[in-house]
Short mmCIF file of C-alpha atoms and ligand atoms in Angstrom, two decimals:
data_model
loop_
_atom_site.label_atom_id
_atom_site.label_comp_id
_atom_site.label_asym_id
_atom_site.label_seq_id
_atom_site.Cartn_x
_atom_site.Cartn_y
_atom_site.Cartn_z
CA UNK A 11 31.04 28.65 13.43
CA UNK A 12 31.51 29.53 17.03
CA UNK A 13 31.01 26.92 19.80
CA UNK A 14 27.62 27.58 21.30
CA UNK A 15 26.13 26.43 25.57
CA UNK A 16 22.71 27.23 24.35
CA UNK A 17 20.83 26.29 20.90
CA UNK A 18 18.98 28.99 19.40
CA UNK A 19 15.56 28.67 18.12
CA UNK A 20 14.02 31.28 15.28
CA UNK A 21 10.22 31.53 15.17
CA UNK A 22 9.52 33.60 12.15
CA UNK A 23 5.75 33.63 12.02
CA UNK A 24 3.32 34.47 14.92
CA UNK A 25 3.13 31.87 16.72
CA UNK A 26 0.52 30.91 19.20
CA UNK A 27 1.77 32.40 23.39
CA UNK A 28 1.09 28.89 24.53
CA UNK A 29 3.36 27.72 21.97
CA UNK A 30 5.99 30.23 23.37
CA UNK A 31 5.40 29.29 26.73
CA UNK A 32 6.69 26.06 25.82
CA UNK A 33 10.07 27.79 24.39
CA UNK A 34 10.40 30.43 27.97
CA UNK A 35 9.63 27.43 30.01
CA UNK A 36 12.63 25.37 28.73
CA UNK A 37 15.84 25.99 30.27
CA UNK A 38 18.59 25.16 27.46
CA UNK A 39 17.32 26.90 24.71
CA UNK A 40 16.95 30.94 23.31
CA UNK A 41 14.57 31.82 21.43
CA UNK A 42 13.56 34.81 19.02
CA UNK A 43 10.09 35.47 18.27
CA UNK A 44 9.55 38.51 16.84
CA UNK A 45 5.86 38.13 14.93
CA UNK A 46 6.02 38.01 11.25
CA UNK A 47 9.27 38.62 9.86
CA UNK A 48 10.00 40.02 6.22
CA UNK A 49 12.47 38.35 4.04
CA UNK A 50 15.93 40.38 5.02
CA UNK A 51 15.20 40.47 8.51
CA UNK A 52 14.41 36.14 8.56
CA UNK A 53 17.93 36.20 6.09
CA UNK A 54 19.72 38.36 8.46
CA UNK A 55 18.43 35.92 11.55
CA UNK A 56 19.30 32.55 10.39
CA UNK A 57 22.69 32.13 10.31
CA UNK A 58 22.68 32.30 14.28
CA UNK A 59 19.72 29.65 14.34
CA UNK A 60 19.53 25.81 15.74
CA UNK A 61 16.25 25.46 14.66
CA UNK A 62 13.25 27.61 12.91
CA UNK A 63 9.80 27.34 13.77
CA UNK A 64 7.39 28.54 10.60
CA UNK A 65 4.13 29.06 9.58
CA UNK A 66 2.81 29.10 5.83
CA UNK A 67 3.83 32.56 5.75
CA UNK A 68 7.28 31.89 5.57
CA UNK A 69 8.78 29.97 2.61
CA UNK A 70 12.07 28.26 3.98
CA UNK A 71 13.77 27.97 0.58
CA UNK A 72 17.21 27.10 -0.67
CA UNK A 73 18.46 30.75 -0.05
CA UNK A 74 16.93 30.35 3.50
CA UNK A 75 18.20 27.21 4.48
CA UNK A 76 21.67 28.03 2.70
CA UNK A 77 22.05 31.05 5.29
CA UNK A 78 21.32 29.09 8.51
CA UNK A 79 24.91 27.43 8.96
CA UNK A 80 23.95 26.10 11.94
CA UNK A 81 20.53 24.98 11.45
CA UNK A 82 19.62 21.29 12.29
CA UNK A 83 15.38 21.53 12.53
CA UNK A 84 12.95 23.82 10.58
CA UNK A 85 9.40 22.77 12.43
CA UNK A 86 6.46 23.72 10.51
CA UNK A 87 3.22 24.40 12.58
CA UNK A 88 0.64 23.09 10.15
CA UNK A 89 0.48 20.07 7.99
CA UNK A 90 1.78 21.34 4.68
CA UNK A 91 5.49 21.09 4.01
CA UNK A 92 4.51 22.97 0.36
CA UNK A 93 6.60 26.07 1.47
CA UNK A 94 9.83 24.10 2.45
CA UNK A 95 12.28 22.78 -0.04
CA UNK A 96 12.20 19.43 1.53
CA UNK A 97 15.21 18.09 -0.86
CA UNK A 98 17.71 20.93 0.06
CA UNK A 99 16.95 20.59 3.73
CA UNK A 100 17.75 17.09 3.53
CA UNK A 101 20.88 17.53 1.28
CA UNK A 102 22.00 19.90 4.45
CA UNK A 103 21.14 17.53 7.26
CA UNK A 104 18.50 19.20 8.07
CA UNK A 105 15.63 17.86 9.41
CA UNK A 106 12.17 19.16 8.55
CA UNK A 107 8.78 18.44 10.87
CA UNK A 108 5.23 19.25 10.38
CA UNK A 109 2.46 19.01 13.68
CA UNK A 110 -0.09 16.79 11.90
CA UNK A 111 -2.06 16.06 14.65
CA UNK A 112 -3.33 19.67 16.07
CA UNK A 113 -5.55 20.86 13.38
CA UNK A 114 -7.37 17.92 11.80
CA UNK A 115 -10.25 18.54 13.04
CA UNK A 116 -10.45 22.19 12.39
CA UNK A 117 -10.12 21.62 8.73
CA UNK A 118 -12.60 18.62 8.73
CA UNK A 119 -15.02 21.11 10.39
CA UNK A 120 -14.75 23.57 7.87
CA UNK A 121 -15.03 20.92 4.73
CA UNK A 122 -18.35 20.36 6.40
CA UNK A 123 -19.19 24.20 6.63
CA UNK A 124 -18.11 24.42 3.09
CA UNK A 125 -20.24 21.67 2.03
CA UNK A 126 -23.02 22.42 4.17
CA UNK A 127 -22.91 25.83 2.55
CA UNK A 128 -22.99 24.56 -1.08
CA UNK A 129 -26.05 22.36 -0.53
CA UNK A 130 -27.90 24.87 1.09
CA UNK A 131 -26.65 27.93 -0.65
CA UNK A 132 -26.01 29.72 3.04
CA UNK A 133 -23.35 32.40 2.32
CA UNK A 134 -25.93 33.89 -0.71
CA UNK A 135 -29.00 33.54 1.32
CA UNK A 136 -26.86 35.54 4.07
CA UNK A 137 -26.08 38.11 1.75
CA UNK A 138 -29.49 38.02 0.17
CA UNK A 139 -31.00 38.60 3.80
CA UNK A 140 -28.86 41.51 4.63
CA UNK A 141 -29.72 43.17 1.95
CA UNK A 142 -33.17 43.72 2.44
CA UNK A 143 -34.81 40.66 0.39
CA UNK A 144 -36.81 37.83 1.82
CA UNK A 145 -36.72 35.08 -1.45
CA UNK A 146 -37.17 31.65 0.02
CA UNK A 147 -37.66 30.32 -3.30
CA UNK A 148 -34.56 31.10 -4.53
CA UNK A 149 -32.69 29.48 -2.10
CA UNK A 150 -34.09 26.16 -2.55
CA UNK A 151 -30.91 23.40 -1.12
CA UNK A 152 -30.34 19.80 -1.51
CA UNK A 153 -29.54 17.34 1.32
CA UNK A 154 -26.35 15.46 2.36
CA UNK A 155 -27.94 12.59 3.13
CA UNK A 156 -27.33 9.56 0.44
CA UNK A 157 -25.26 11.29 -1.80
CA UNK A 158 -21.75 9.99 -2.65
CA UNK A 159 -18.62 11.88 -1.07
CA UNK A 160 -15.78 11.06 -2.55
CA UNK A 161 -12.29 12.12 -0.25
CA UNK A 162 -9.18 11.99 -2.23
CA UNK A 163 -6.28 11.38 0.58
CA UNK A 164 -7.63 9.47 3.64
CA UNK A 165 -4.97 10.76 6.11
CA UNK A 166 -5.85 12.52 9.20
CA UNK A 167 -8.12 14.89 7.78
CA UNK A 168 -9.77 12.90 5.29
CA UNK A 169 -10.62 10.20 8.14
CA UNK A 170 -12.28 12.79 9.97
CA UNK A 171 -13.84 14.00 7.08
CA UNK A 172 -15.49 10.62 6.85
CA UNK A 173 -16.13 9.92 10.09
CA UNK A 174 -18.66 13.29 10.28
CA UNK A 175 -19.60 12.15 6.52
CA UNK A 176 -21.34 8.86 8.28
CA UNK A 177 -23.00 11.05 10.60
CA UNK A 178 -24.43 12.66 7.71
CA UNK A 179 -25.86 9.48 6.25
CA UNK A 180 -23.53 10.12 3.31
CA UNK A 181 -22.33 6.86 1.21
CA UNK A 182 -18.42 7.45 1.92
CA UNK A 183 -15.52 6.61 -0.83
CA UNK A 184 -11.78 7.28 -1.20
CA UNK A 185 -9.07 6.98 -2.71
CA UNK A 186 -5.52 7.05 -0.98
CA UNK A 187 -2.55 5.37 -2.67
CA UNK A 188 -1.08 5.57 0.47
CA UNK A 189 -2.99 3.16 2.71
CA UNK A 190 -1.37 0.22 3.26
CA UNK A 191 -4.02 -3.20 3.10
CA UNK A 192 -4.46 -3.19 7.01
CA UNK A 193 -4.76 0.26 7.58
CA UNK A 194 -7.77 0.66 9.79
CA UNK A 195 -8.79 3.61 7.83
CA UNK A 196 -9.96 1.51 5.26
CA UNK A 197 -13.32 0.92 7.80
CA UNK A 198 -14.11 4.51 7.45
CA UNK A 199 -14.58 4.13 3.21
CA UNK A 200 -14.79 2.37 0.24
CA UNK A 201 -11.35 2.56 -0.89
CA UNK A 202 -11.35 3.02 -4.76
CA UNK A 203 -9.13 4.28 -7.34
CA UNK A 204 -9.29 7.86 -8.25
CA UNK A 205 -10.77 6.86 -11.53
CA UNK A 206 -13.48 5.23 -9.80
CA UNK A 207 -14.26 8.05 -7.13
CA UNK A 208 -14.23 10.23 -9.77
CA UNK A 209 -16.76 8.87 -11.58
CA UNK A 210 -19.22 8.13 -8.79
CA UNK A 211 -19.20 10.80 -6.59
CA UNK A 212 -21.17 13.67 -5.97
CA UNK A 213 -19.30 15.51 -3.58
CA UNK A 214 -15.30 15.58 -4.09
CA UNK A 215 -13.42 16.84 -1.06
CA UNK A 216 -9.68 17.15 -1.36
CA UNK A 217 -7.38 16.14 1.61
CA UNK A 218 -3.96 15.14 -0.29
CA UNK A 219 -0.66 16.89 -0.27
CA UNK A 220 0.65 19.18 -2.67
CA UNK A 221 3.26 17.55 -4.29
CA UNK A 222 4.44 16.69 -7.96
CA UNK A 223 2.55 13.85 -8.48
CA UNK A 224 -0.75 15.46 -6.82
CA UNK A 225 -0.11 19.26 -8.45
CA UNK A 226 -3.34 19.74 -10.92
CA UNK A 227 -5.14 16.20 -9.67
CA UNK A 228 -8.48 17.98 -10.87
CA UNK A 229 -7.54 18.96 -14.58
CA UNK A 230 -10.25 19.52 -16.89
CA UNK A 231 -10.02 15.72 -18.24
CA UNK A 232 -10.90 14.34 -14.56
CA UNK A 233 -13.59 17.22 -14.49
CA UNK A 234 -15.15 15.81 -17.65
CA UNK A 235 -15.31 12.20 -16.32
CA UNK A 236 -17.16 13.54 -13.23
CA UNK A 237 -21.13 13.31 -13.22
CA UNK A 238 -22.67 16.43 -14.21
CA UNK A 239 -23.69 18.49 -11.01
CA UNK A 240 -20.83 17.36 -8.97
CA UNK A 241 -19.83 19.80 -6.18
CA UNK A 242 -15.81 20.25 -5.09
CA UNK A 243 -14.75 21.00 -2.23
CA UNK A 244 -10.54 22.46 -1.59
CA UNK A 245 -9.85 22.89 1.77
CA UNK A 246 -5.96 20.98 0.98
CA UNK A 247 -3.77 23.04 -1.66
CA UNK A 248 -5.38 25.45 -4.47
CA UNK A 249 -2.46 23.83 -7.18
CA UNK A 250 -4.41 20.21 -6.29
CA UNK A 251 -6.43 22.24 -8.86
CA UNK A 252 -6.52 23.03 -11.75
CA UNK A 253 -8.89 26.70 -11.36
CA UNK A 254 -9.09 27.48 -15.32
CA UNK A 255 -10.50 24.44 -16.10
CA UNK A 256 -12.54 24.27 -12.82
CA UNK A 257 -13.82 27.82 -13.45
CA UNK A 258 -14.81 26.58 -16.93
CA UNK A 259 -16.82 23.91 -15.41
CA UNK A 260 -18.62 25.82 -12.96
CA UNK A 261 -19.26 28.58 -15.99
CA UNK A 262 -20.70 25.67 -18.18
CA UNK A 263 -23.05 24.11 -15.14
CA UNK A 264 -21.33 20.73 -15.48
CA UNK A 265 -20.06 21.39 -12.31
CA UNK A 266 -22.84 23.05 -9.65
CA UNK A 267 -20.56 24.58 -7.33
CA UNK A 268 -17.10 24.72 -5.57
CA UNK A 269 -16.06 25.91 -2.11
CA UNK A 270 -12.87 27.22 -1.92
CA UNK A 271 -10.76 27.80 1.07
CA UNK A 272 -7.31 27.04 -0.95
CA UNK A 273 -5.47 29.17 -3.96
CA UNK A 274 -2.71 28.02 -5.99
CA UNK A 275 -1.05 32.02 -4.54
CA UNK A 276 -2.61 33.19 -1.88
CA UNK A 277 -3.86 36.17 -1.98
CA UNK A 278 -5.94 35.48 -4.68
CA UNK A 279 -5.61 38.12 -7.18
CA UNK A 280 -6.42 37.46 -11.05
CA UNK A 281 -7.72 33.87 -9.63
CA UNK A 282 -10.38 32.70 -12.12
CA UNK A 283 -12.34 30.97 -9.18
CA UNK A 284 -12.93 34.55 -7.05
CA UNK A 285 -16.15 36.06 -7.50
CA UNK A 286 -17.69 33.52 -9.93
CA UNK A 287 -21.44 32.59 -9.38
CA UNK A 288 -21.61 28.93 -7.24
CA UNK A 289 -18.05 29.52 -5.70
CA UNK A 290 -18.08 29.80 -1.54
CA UNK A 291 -14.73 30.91 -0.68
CA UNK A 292 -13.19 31.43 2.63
CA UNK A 293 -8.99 33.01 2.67
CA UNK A 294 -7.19 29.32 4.10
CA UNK A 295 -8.95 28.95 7.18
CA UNK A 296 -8.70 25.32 7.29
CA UNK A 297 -6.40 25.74 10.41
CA UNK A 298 -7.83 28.78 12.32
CA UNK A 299 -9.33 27.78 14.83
CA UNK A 300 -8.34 28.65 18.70
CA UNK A 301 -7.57 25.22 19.63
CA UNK A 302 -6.23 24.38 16.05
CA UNK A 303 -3.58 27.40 16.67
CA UNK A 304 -3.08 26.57 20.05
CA UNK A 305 -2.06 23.09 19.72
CA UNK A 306 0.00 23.23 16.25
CA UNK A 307 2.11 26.04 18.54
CA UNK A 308 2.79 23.43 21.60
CA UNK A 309 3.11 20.79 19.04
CA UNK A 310 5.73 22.62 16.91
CA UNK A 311 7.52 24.09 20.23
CA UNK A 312 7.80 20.83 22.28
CA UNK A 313 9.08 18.83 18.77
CA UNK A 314 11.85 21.42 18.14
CA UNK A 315 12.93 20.93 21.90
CA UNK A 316 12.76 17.54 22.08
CA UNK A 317 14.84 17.11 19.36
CA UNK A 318 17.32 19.77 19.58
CA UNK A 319 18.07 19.10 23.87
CA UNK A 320 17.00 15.36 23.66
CA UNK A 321 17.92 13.93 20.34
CA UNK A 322 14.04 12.91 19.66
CA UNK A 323 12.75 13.69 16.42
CA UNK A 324 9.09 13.18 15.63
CA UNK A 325 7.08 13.97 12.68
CA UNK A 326 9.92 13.91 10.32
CA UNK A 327 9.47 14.19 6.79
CA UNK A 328 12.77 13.85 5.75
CA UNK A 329 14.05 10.93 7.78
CA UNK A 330 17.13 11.04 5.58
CA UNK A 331 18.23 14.12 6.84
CA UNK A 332 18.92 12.36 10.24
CA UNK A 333 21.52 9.66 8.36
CA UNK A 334 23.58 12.01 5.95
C1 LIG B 418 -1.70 23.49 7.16
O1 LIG B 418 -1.00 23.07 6.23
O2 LIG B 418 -1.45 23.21 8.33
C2 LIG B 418 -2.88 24.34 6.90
O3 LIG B 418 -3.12 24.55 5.54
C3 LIG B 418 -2.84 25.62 7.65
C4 LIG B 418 -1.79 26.59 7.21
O4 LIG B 418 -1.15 26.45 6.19
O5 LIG B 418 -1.56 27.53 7.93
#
């Protein structure tokens, strides 16, 4: 590997021009930012990269993260580390970074739109509308207020989940193995177990990670220990669920509707969940939002700077990577 002035930075996905701004501004670094790149041409870019910048539209797999000999940082703008293979990058040293801050709010925003759209049945009455029919009756909702919402992961989108939950007059409970006893985050819910939220709540939202221990949370046991008219909400990860048995449910009426925004492979095709009566679904918009875009990009550009010129790592998921 020849002896470089200048680290190299590979942005694979589009990335927000704000973002990039951040990357032009910065004297030190190059950077190559083509828009979306297809598999060869990302394979064919690595090896000369410091550090890759990603979306979800990139997975940075072993064969990936095997070609980048140099690479030290793969930054993902976004929250979701589901398309990196964490393990590899930190057998390789390589560090690997999400931006958790810049689009919590976007996806708590749309959990609400989702919910708000199962209660009052808006997308069908939309459609109903502009088709020529006026049927009020058939449109009939039910209100937010009092019912039980049960958030499984009370991290940064979960709290703000529950936060807007309050404001909604909603009895709030959670369930986050995470949460250590003095987390503050605790004020926002009931903390219960999953059991327990399960059980009681009439509105399950999902705000966990995707990973082995989370993959098929809602299997068609935990849907039968739910009440009977429970609504479920998957703005997270669609493998958090388990869609046969959810698509089952919603088929049978024990469960009265689900808003999708998630697949376990996106696009969707063959997904038992698309098209069926009492699903909303929306293609992953959690994060797409202007402001959600525009900060993940700064985020992700000023992280992958800081650590490659300065040594400063934040948002590290893989700490280990820094020690081997
Ligand atoms: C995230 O993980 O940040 C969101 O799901 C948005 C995305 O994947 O693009």
């Amino acid at each position: 590997m020849k002896p470089r002035s200048c680290p190299h930075i590979l942005v694979a996905d589009p990335l927000h021009p704000s973002g990039l701004a951040v990357l032009a501004e910065t004297s030190g670094v190059t950077f190559a930012a083509p828009g979306k790149m297809d598999r060869a041409t990302a394979l064919a870019a690595i090896p000369d990269a410091d550090a890759l910048i990603i979306r979800s539209g990139t997975p940075a797999d072993r064969e990936l993260i095997a070609a980048g000999a140099r690479l030290r940082v793969i930054c993902r703008a976004g929250v979701g580390v589901d398309n990196v293979d964490v393990g590899f990058a930190t057998a390789r040293g390589v560090a690997v970074m999400n931006t958790p801050h810049g689009n919590a709010v976007a996806a708590a925003e749309l959990t609400f739109g989702l919910m708000l759209a199962l209660a009052r049945h808006i997308p069908q009455a939309s459609a109903s509308v502009g088709a020529g029919r006026w049927d009020r009756r058939a449109f009939v909702g039910t209100e937010l207020r009092h019912k039980t919402l049960g958030i499984i992961g009370l991290g940064r989108i979960g709290s703000a989940v529950a936060r807007r939950a309050a404001a909604f007059d909603m009895r709030v409970i959670a369930h986050d193995p995470n949460l250590r006893d003095d987390d503050t985050r605790r004020a926002l819910a009931e903390c219960v177990t999953l059991d327990e939220l399960i059980a009681r709540s009439d509105y399950i939202t999902l705000h966990a990670p995707l990973k082995d221990a989370t993959r098929g949370l809602i299997n068609a046991a935990r849907i039968a220990a739910m009440k009977d008219g429970v609504r479920i909400i998957n703005a997270a990860r669609g493998a958090l669920v388990d869609e046969a048995a959810l698509a089952d449910a919603i088929r049978s009426g024990k469960v009265a509707g689900a808003a999708v925004d998630v697949y376990s492979a996106e696009p969707p095709a063959g997904n038992p969940l698309v098209g069926l009566p009492g699903v909303v679904h929306t293609p992953h918009l959690g994060a797409s939002t202007v402001e959600a875009q525009e900060a993940v990009a700064v985020e992700a550009a000023q992280q992958v700077v800081d650590a490659l010129l300065r040594g400063v790592y934040r948002n590290v998921v893989n700490p280990q990577a820094l020690s081997t």
